[in-house]
Short mmCIF file of C-alpha atoms and ligand atoms in Angstrom, two decimals:
data_model
loop_
_atom_site.label_atom_id
_atom_site.label_comp_id
_atom_site.label_asym_id
_atom_site.label_seq_id
_atom_site.Cartn_x
_atom_site.Cartn_y
_atom_site.Cartn_z
CA MET A 1492 0.08 -0.14 0.10
CA LYS A 1493 1.32 3.24 -0.70
CA LYS A 1494 2.32 5.57 2.15
CA GLN A 1495 2.03 9.46 1.76
CA VAL A 1496 5.25 11.45 1.96
CA LYS A 1497 4.18 15.00 1.06
CA ASN A 1498 0.80 16.01 -0.89
CA ASN A 1499 0.84 14.51 -3.84
CA VAL A 1500 4.12 12.08 -3.29
CA TYR A 1501 3.61 8.40 -2.07
CA TRP A 1502 6.12 5.97 -0.76
CA VAL A 1503 5.96 2.39 -2.73
CA GLY A 1504 9.21 0.60 -1.92
CA LYS A 1505 9.45 -2.47 0.09
CA VAL A 1506 10.54 -2.98 3.70
CA ASP A 1507 13.36 -5.98 3.39
CA TRP A 1508 12.96 -6.91 7.53
CA GLU A 1509 14.56 -10.28 6.52
CA LEU A 1510 17.89 -8.76 4.80
CA ARG A 1511 21.20 -10.11 6.95
CA THR A 1512 23.89 -9.08 4.20
CA PHE A 1513 23.55 -7.06 1.18
CA HIS A 1514 26.28 -6.95 -1.70
CA GLY A 1515 26.69 -10.54 -1.80
CA TYR A 1516 28.08 -10.96 1.11
CA GLU A 1517 29.66 -8.18 1.63
CA TYR A 1518 27.77 -5.83 3.70
CA SER A 1519 26.22 -6.79 6.92
CA THR A 1520 22.48 -5.33 7.50
CA HIS A 1521 21.63 -6.55 10.57
CA LYS A 1522 18.79 -4.11 10.98
CA GLY A 1523 17.35 -5.32 7.52
CA SER A 1524 16.96 -2.93 5.16
CA THR A 1525 14.26 -1.15 3.01
CA TYR A 1526 14.12 -0.36 -1.03
CA ASN A 1527 12.53 2.92 -1.36
CA SER A 1528 10.89 3.69 -4.58
CA TYR A 1529 8.12 6.90 -4.91
CA LEU A 1530 5.54 8.10 -7.08
CA ILE A 1531 4.35 11.16 -7.73
CA GLN A 1532 1.13 12.14 -8.78
CA GLU A 1533 0.57 15.43 -10.03
CA GLU A 1534 -0.89 16.49 -13.85
CA LYS A 1535 2.14 13.57 -14.78
CA THR A 1536 2.64 10.55 -12.92
CA VAL A 1537 6.48 9.61 -12.15
CA LEU A 1538 7.93 6.49 -10.76
CA ILE A 1539 11.54 6.99 -8.70
CA ASP A 1540 13.44 4.18 -9.02
CA THR A 1541 11.70 0.37 -8.29
CA VAL A 1542 12.89 -2.10 -5.58
CA TRP A 1543 15.56 -5.16 -5.42
CA GLN A 1544 15.08 -7.90 -8.16
CA PRO A 1545 13.69 -10.31 -5.71
CA PHE A 1546 10.52 -8.39 -5.06
CA ALA A 1547 10.13 -7.27 -8.60
CA LYS A 1548 7.00 -9.39 -8.89
CA GLU A 1549 5.51 -7.92 -5.50
CA PHE A 1550 6.38 -4.35 -6.52
CA VAL A 1551 4.39 -4.28 -9.67
CA LYS A 1552 1.56 -6.09 -8.43
CA ASN A 1553 1.21 -3.66 -5.59
CA LEU A 1554 1.69 -0.65 -7.88
CA SER A 1555 -1.15 -1.57 -10.09
CA LYS A 1556 -3.67 -1.41 -7.61
CA GLU A 1557 -2.75 1.99 -6.94
CA ILE A 1558 -2.77 2.83 -10.49
CA ASP A 1559 -3.52 2.37 -13.69
CA LEU A 1560 0.32 1.15 -14.62
CA LYS A 1561 -0.44 3.09 -18.37
CA LYS A 1562 -0.47 6.35 -16.73
CA ILE A 1563 3.04 6.49 -15.44
CA ASP A 1564 4.49 9.30 -18.14
CA TYR A 1565 7.92 9.06 -16.87
CA ILE A 1566 10.45 6.79 -15.17
CA ILE A 1567 12.89 8.76 -13.09
CA ALA A 1568 16.23 5.76 -12.61
CA ASN A 1569 18.65 7.43 -10.05
CA HIS A 1570 21.05 4.91 -9.77
CA ALA A 1571 21.04 1.43 -11.69
CA GLU A 1572 22.29 -0.65 -9.26
CA ILE A 1573 20.03 -4.02 -9.28
CA ASP A 1574 18.39 -2.77 -5.77
CA HIS A 1575 16.89 0.10 -7.25
CA SER A 1576 16.63 -0.92 -10.75
CA GLY A 1577 15.66 -4.44 -10.07
CA ALA A 1578 12.40 -4.53 -11.10
CA LEU A 1579 12.65 -2.56 -14.00
CA PRO A 1580 12.45 -5.53 -16.01
CA GLU A 1581 8.88 -6.35 -14.64
CA LEU A 1582 7.04 -3.35 -14.98
CA MET A 1583 8.89 -2.56 -18.71
CA ARG A 1584 7.21 -5.84 -20.07
CA LEU A 1585 4.18 -4.05 -19.24
CA ILE A 1586 4.92 -0.36 -19.90
CA PRO A 1587 7.32 -0.58 -22.85
CA ASP A 1588 7.74 2.80 -24.07
CA THR A 1589 7.41 4.97 -20.89
CA PRO A 1590 10.63 6.96 -20.87
CA ILE A 1591 13.27 5.86 -18.20
CA TYR A 1592 15.25 9.37 -17.40
CA CYS A 1593 18.92 8.71 -16.26
CA THR A 1594 22.50 9.49 -16.76
CA GLU A 1595 24.13 9.19 -19.97
CA ARG A 1596 26.56 6.14 -17.52
CA GLY A 1597 23.38 5.14 -16.10
CA ILE A 1598 21.86 4.03 -19.56
CA LYS A 1599 25.49 2.63 -19.97
CA SER A 1600 24.59 0.58 -16.77
CA LEU A 1601 21.10 -0.37 -17.07
CA LYS A 1602 21.44 -1.54 -20.73
CA GLY A 1603 24.76 -3.97 -18.92
CA HIS A 1604 22.59 -5.23 -16.42
CA TYR A 1605 19.58 -6.00 -18.44
CA HIS A 1606 20.55 -6.09 -22.06
CA GLU A 1607 17.27 -3.83 -22.70
CA ASP A 1608 16.85 -1.10 -25.16
CA TRP A 1609 14.16 0.88 -23.15
CA ASN A 1610 13.01 4.47 -23.95
CA PHE A 1611 16.02 5.88 -22.27
CA ILE A 1612 16.16 9.51 -22.21
CA PRO A 1613 19.86 10.61 -20.60
CA VAL A 1614 19.64 13.95 -18.27
CA LYS A 1615 22.21 15.88 -17.18
CA THR A 1616 22.74 18.33 -14.33
CA GLY A 1617 20.10 21.27 -14.20
CA GLN A 1618 17.64 19.44 -16.44
CA THR A 1619 14.66 19.68 -15.64
CA LEU A 1620 11.05 17.83 -16.27
CA ASP A 1621 7.48 19.31 -15.84
CA ILE A 1622 5.71 17.60 -14.26
CA GLY A 1623 2.64 19.90 -14.20
CA ASN A 1624 0.83 21.73 -10.99
CA GLY A 1625 3.42 24.42 -11.73
CA LYS A 1626 6.48 21.55 -10.21
CA GLU A 1627 8.98 20.53 -12.12
CA LEU A 1628 11.87 18.03 -11.22
CA ILE A 1629 15.74 19.40 -11.48
CA PHE A 1630 18.26 16.57 -12.31
CA ILE A 1631 21.57 16.61 -10.19
CA GLU A 1632 24.13 14.54 -11.25
CA ALA A 1633 26.12 12.56 -8.47
CA PRO A 1634 28.87 10.73 -10.17
CA MET A 1635 30.50 8.26 -7.63
CA LEU A 1636 27.86 8.85 -5.06
CA HIS A 1637 28.02 6.29 -4.84
CA TRP A 1638 28.71 4.57 -8.58
CA PRO A 1639 29.30 6.43 -11.86
CA ASP A 1640 25.96 7.20 -12.97
CA SER A 1641 24.74 8.39 -9.58
CA MET A 1642 21.84 10.99 -9.63
CA PHE A 1643 19.74 12.89 -7.47
CA CYS A 1644 16.42 15.01 -8.66
CA TYR A 1645 14.82 17.56 -6.75
CA MET A 1646 11.07 18.29 -7.12
CA THR A 1647 10.48 21.85 -6.93
CA LYS A 1648 7.45 23.57 -4.85
CA ASP A 1649 7.13 20.90 -2.27
CA ASN A 1650 11.40 21.27 -1.93
CA ILE A 1651 12.18 17.13 -1.74
CA LEU A 1652 15.08 16.00 -2.75
CA PHE A 1653 15.15 12.71 -3.88
CA SER A 1654 19.42 11.60 -3.06
CA ASN A 1655 18.98 7.58 -3.69
CA ASP A 1656 21.80 5.93 -1.63
CA ALA A 1657 22.91 9.11 -0.47
CA PHE A 1658 22.22 9.79 3.23
CA GLY A 1659 20.91 6.64 3.56
CA GLN A 1660 20.78 3.63 5.94
CA HIS A 1661 20.15 -0.03 6.00
CA TYR A 1662 17.36 0.20 8.18
CA ALA A 1663 13.97 -1.72 8.35
CA THR A 1664 11.32 0.41 9.43
CA GLU A 1665 7.80 0.40 8.85
CA ASP A 1666 7.41 4.47 10.19
CA LEU A 1667 8.84 5.89 7.31
CA PHE A 1668 10.26 8.77 8.46
CA ASN A 1669 13.42 10.30 10.93
CA ASP A 1670 11.01 11.36 13.71
CA LEU A 1671 9.50 8.06 14.18
CA VAL A 1672 12.13 5.76 14.96
CA ASP A 1673 14.23 5.49 17.59
CA ARG A 1674 17.13 7.89 16.88
CA GLU A 1675 20.34 6.04 18.64
CA GLU A 1676 19.49 3.16 16.00
CA LEU A 1677 18.95 5.24 13.07
CA PHE A 1678 22.46 7.09 13.31
CA ILE A 1679 24.72 3.44 14.15
CA GLU A 1680 23.13 2.29 10.67
CA ALA A 1681 23.98 5.77 9.13
CA THR A 1682 27.23 5.81 10.22
CA LYS A 1683 27.86 2.32 8.89
CA TYR A 1684 26.35 3.01 5.87
CA TYR A 1685 29.06 6.16 5.47
CA ALA A 1686 31.82 4.56 6.79
CA ASN A 1687 31.29 1.36 4.11
CA ILE A 1688 30.30 2.78 1.27
CA LEU A 1689 30.56 6.69 1.24
CA THR A 1690 33.99 6.93 3.02
CA PRO A 1691 36.09 6.48 -0.14
CA PHE A 1692 33.86 9.49 -2.38
CA SER A 1693 34.23 11.93 1.05
CA MET A 1694 36.04 14.85 -1.38
CA LEU A 1695 33.02 14.38 -3.60
CA VAL A 1696 30.38 14.06 -0.83
CA LYS A 1697 31.77 17.56 0.25
CA LYS A 1698 31.61 19.03 -3.20
CA LYS A 1699 28.11 17.51 -4.41
CA ILE A 1700 26.68 19.19 -0.81
CA GLU A 1701 28.46 23.11 -1.51
CA GLU A 1702 26.97 22.54 -5.11
CA PHE A 1703 23.35 21.75 -3.46
CA ALA A 1704 23.44 24.67 -1.09
CA SER A 1705 24.44 26.43 -4.07
CA LEU A 1706 21.65 26.17 -5.89
CA ASN A 1707 19.66 27.86 -2.67
CA LEU A 1708 16.75 25.49 -3.31
CA PRO A 1709 14.82 25.31 -0.51
CA LEU A 1710 14.85 21.50 1.31
CA ASP A 1711 12.15 20.48 3.08
CA ILE A 1712 12.42 16.46 2.68
CA ILE A 1713 15.22 14.12 1.35
CA CYS A 1714 13.82 10.96 0.34
CA THR A 1715 16.15 8.97 0.39
CA SER A 1716 16.59 5.15 -1.45
CA HIS A 1717 17.30 2.97 1.87
CA GLY A 1718 15.85 3.11 5.00
CA VAL A 1719 14.01 6.68 6.63
CA ILE A 1720 13.02 9.76 4.96
CA TRP A 1721 14.71 12.35 6.76
CA ARG A 1722 11.36 15.02 6.80
CA ASP A 1723 12.61 16.37 10.73
CA ASN A 1724 15.03 18.65 10.39
CA PRO A 1725 16.43 17.04 7.00
CA MET A 1726 19.52 19.36 7.21
CA GLN A 1727 20.95 17.60 10.20
CA ILE A 1728 21.96 14.29 8.13
CA VAL A 1729 23.62 16.58 5.55
CA GLU A 1730 25.47 19.10 7.94
CA GLN A 1731 26.87 14.91 9.80
CA TYR A 1732 27.73 14.16 6.38
CA LEU A 1733 29.91 17.64 5.70
CA LYS A 1734 31.81 16.27 9.83
CA TRP A 1735 32.18 12.58 8.50
CA ALA A 1736 33.35 14.01 5.02
CA ASP A 1737 36.17 16.07 6.53
CA ASN A 1738 38.42 13.62 7.98
CA TYR A 1739 36.05 12.52 11.17
CA LEU A 1740 37.15 10.84 13.71
CA GLU A 1741 36.43 10.68 17.87
CA ASN A 1742 38.71 10.04 20.55
CA GLN A 1743 39.05 6.43 20.06
CA ILE A 1744 41.61 3.77 19.39
CA SER A 1745 40.54 0.47 17.89
CA LEU A 1746 42.73 -2.86 18.64
CA ILE A 1747 42.15 -4.87 15.91
CA TYR A 1748 43.91 -8.13 16.40
CA ASP A 1749 43.92 -12.17 15.32
CA THR A 1750 45.44 -14.81 17.51
CA MET A 1751 46.10 -18.65 17.22
CA TRP A 1752 47.12 -19.44 21.04
CA LYS A 1753 46.01 -16.45 22.77
CA GLY A 1754 50.11 -14.41 23.14
CA THR A 1755 48.48 -11.78 20.54
CA LYS A 1756 45.32 -11.42 22.60
CA ARG A 1757 47.24 -10.65 25.61
CA MET A 1758 49.81 -8.05 23.63
CA ALA A 1759 46.53 -6.31 22.73
CA GLU A 1760 44.78 -6.34 26.10
CA SER A 1761 48.54 -5.21 27.72
CA ILE A 1762 48.98 -2.53 25.41
CA ALA A 1763 45.31 -0.94 25.85
CA ALA A 1764 46.52 -1.15 29.62
CA GLY A 1765 49.04 0.56 28.55
CA ILE A 1766 47.14 3.29 26.51
CA LYS A 1767 44.79 3.93 29.37
CA LEU A 1768 47.73 4.78 31.92
CA SER A 1769 49.15 7.49 29.65
CA ASN A 1770 45.70 8.80 28.42
CA PRO A 1771 43.37 7.92 30.48
CA GLU A 1772 40.32 9.66 28.39
CA ILE A 1773 40.95 8.18 24.82
CA ARG A 1774 37.96 5.44 24.27
CA ILE A 1775 39.97 2.16 23.66
CA LYS A 1776 38.23 -1.19 22.14
CA LEU A 1777 39.10 -4.44 21.14
CA PHE A 1778 38.31 -6.26 17.98
CA PRO A 1779 39.01 -10.17 17.26
CA ALA A 1780 38.85 -9.70 14.23
CA ALA A 1781 38.17 -13.43 12.97
CA THR A 1782 34.79 -13.43 15.00
CA THR A 1783 33.86 -9.37 14.89
CA ASP A 1784 31.46 -8.68 12.28
CA LYS A 1785 33.75 -7.11 9.53
CA ASN A 1786 31.51 -4.20 8.41
CA ASP A 1787 31.15 -3.08 12.45
CA ILE A 1788 34.87 -3.01 12.48
CA VAL A 1789 35.42 -0.38 9.81
CA THR A 1790 33.04 1.57 10.73
CA GLU A 1791 34.68 1.72 14.22
CA ILE A 1792 37.96 2.46 12.20
CA PHE A 1793 35.96 5.39 10.56
CA LYS A 1794 35.50 7.07 14.06
CA SER A 1795 38.82 5.87 15.23
CA LYS A 1796 42.12 8.59 15.39
CA ALA A 1797 44.15 5.48 15.47
CA ILE A 1798 44.41 1.86 15.20
CA LEU A 1799 46.86 -1.04 16.12
CA VAL A 1800 46.56 -4.00 13.93
CA GLY A 1801 47.66 -7.20 15.31
CA SER A 1802 48.53 -10.63 13.98
CA PRO A 1803 51.14 -13.98 14.92
CA THR A 1804 53.42 -14.92 12.14
CA ILE A 1805 52.25 -17.78 10.17
CA ASN A 1806 53.68 -19.15 7.20
CA LYS A 1807 55.59 -15.96 6.65
CA GLY A 1808 52.88 -13.84 6.56
CA PHE A 1809 49.63 -12.92 8.91
CA LEU A 1810 46.26 -14.31 9.30
CA SER A 1811 43.96 -14.26 6.58
CA SER A 1812 41.15 -12.51 8.75
CA ILE A 1813 43.72 -9.51 9.12
CA ALA A 1814 44.59 -10.29 5.69
CA GLY A 1815 40.86 -9.18 4.74
CA LEU A 1816 40.76 -6.30 6.82
CA MET A 1817 43.58 -4.65 5.50
CA GLU A 1818 42.27 -5.19 1.82
CA GLU A 1819 39.05 -3.32 3.59
CA ILE A 1820 40.94 -0.69 4.83
CA ARG A 1821 43.20 -0.31 1.59
CA GLY A 1822 40.21 0.81 -0.39
CA LEU A 1823 38.61 3.38 2.06
CA ASN A 1824 40.80 5.83 1.26
CA LEU A 1825 40.96 7.07 5.19
CA LYS A 1826 43.28 10.15 5.98
CA LYS A 1827 44.33 11.98 9.18
CA LYS A 1828 44.29 8.16 11.22
CA LYS A 1829 47.36 7.04 12.78
CA ALA A 1830 48.60 3.30 12.89
CA ALA A 1831 50.85 0.47 14.49
CA ALA A 1832 51.29 -2.73 14.27
CA PHE A 1833 51.87 -5.57 17.02
CA GLY A 1834 52.11 -9.62 17.07
CA THR A 1835 53.43 -12.58 18.19
CA TYR A 1836 56.34 -14.55 16.81
CA GLY A 1837 58.35 -18.26 17.00
CA TRP A 1838 61.05 -18.08 14.04
CA SER A 1839 60.75 -15.23 11.85
CA GLY A 1840 58.44 -12.62 12.45
CA GLU A 1841 57.09 -11.29 9.36
CA SER A 1842 53.55 -10.19 10.26
CA VAL A 1843 54.76 -6.58 12.10
CA PRO A 1844 56.67 -5.36 8.76
CA MET A 1845 53.96 -6.53 6.54
CA ILE A 1846 51.26 -5.29 8.65
CA THR A 1847 52.76 -1.93 8.93
CA ALA A 1848 53.62 -1.66 5.02
CA LEU A 1849 50.07 -2.12 4.50
CA LEU A 1850 49.10 0.41 6.96
CA LYS A 1851 51.30 2.87 5.04
CA GLU A 1852 49.83 2.04 1.93
CA ALA A 1853 46.85 2.79 3.03
CA LYS A 1854 48.14 6.00 4.31
CA PHE A 1855 47.88 5.91 7.43
CA GLU A 1856 50.53 7.82 9.50
CA ILE A 1857 52.93 5.00 11.05
CA MET A 1858 52.99 6.01 14.79
CA SER A 1859 55.85 2.94 15.49
CA GLU A 1860 57.96 0.43 14.00
CA GLY A 1861 54.83 -1.83 16.18
CA ILE A 1862 56.21 -4.41 19.16
CA LYS A 1863 56.89 -8.40 18.40
CA ALA A 1864 56.91 -10.68 21.03
CA GLU A 1865 58.63 -14.17 20.67
CA TRP A 1866 56.38 -17.26 21.41
CA ASN A 1867 53.94 -16.85 24.56
CA PRO A 1868 54.69 -13.38 25.40
CA ASN A 1869 56.34 -13.72 29.39
CA ASP A 1870 56.38 -11.06 31.86
CA THR A 1871 59.32 -9.19 30.49
CA ALA A 1872 57.33 -8.97 27.00
CA ILE A 1873 53.66 -7.73 28.68
CA GLN A 1874 55.66 -5.33 30.35
CA GLU A 1875 57.26 -4.27 27.01
CA CYS A 1876 53.52 -3.92 25.77
CA ILE A 1877 52.23 -1.93 28.41
CA GLU A 1878 55.16 0.57 27.89
CA PHE A 1879 54.54 0.27 23.68
CA GLY A 1880 50.60 1.17 24.88
CA GLN A 1881 51.75 4.15 27.24
CA GLU A 1882 54.00 5.55 24.19
CA ILE A 1883 51.31 5.12 21.82
CA GLY A 1884 48.46 6.70 24.52
CA ARG A 1885 51.09 9.46 24.39
CA LEU A 1886 50.79 9.71 21.03
CA LEU A 1887 47.46 10.20 20.89
CA LEU A 1888 47.08 12.83 23.83
CA ASP A 1889 44.50 15.99 22.59
FE1 LIG B 2778 21.75 1.13 -2.70
FE2 LIG B 2778 23.75 1.62 -4.70
O1 LIG B 2778 22.39 0.85 -4.37
#
């Protein structure tokens, strides 16, 4: 059933309470998600985005109960990724000639996904579409937020920005609006979404927000493509994005480690104790990488001013959970964060220099060449870890 957003604008999407992973198995969705599609019923009828392919039939069936599908004048595809375009094949079988407005790259991407030559109308920033009743849609290209084809559109008079993935959250809710949900939960999911999906493009986030601001368009509502609609002070999430995009950090250090026989774990705990001694104010968090959700770790790294990464040496390298995480970190393009490595070893001890090299490659500022402990750390080694922690703590004093 459609839900009213404002005046003649309705939500016609799908709430997916069961979703637990997204992008295949790349992104954990502890709170499910929503695929937000919007129906505008002015003099012209406009559909903005659809839903993920598994819900295509349900979506089209529900939509056809609300309107005669043949009455849809325009489809806007703000983004070609399958979670928003997935119902297009089902829909276009019924209304094959309906124009689909999207970016040039959107056309390429939609053709790449579905191998269909629908009635595409390419649009660029600043182009408008008259939807009647004195209202129009203004298109704003948003390349790499977060795909090359991404686009926003803005509805005049009702002052609604349809931002697609930007400002979204993987957060299932029946309540639709930001003022009706648990604020703490909402911001946990919004932070995780930004940290894991938008961090690599922070520079572009800032520029796009500045570009939108320069258009001087009043903003009453932000209709995202996942999670809640921001109707209560929508600028709060825009301002939060500006903070996140500006080399965000909190007074936090995260120690991320894996361990075989608990030696590297004891190192982590001892280093943490040392940090606390010299820097009582800093928030310290420890994460066993093999058993902690990797997207939650990425979120904590995003919030941290520094990270310590630990692994014992194995096969002249380090453990695979840490290797996977280092690849995640490399792609995030984080800036102005500090790091060091630690780990136990028996013979050769490559893990610490190898992790340090990867941290460096990921543009972390290396605070120390790291610390190794031979075999199961003895009392001397534990004391050295505490002193190492104290030194790290001192380096991170505000
Ligand atoms: Fe929600 Fe980039 O798709």
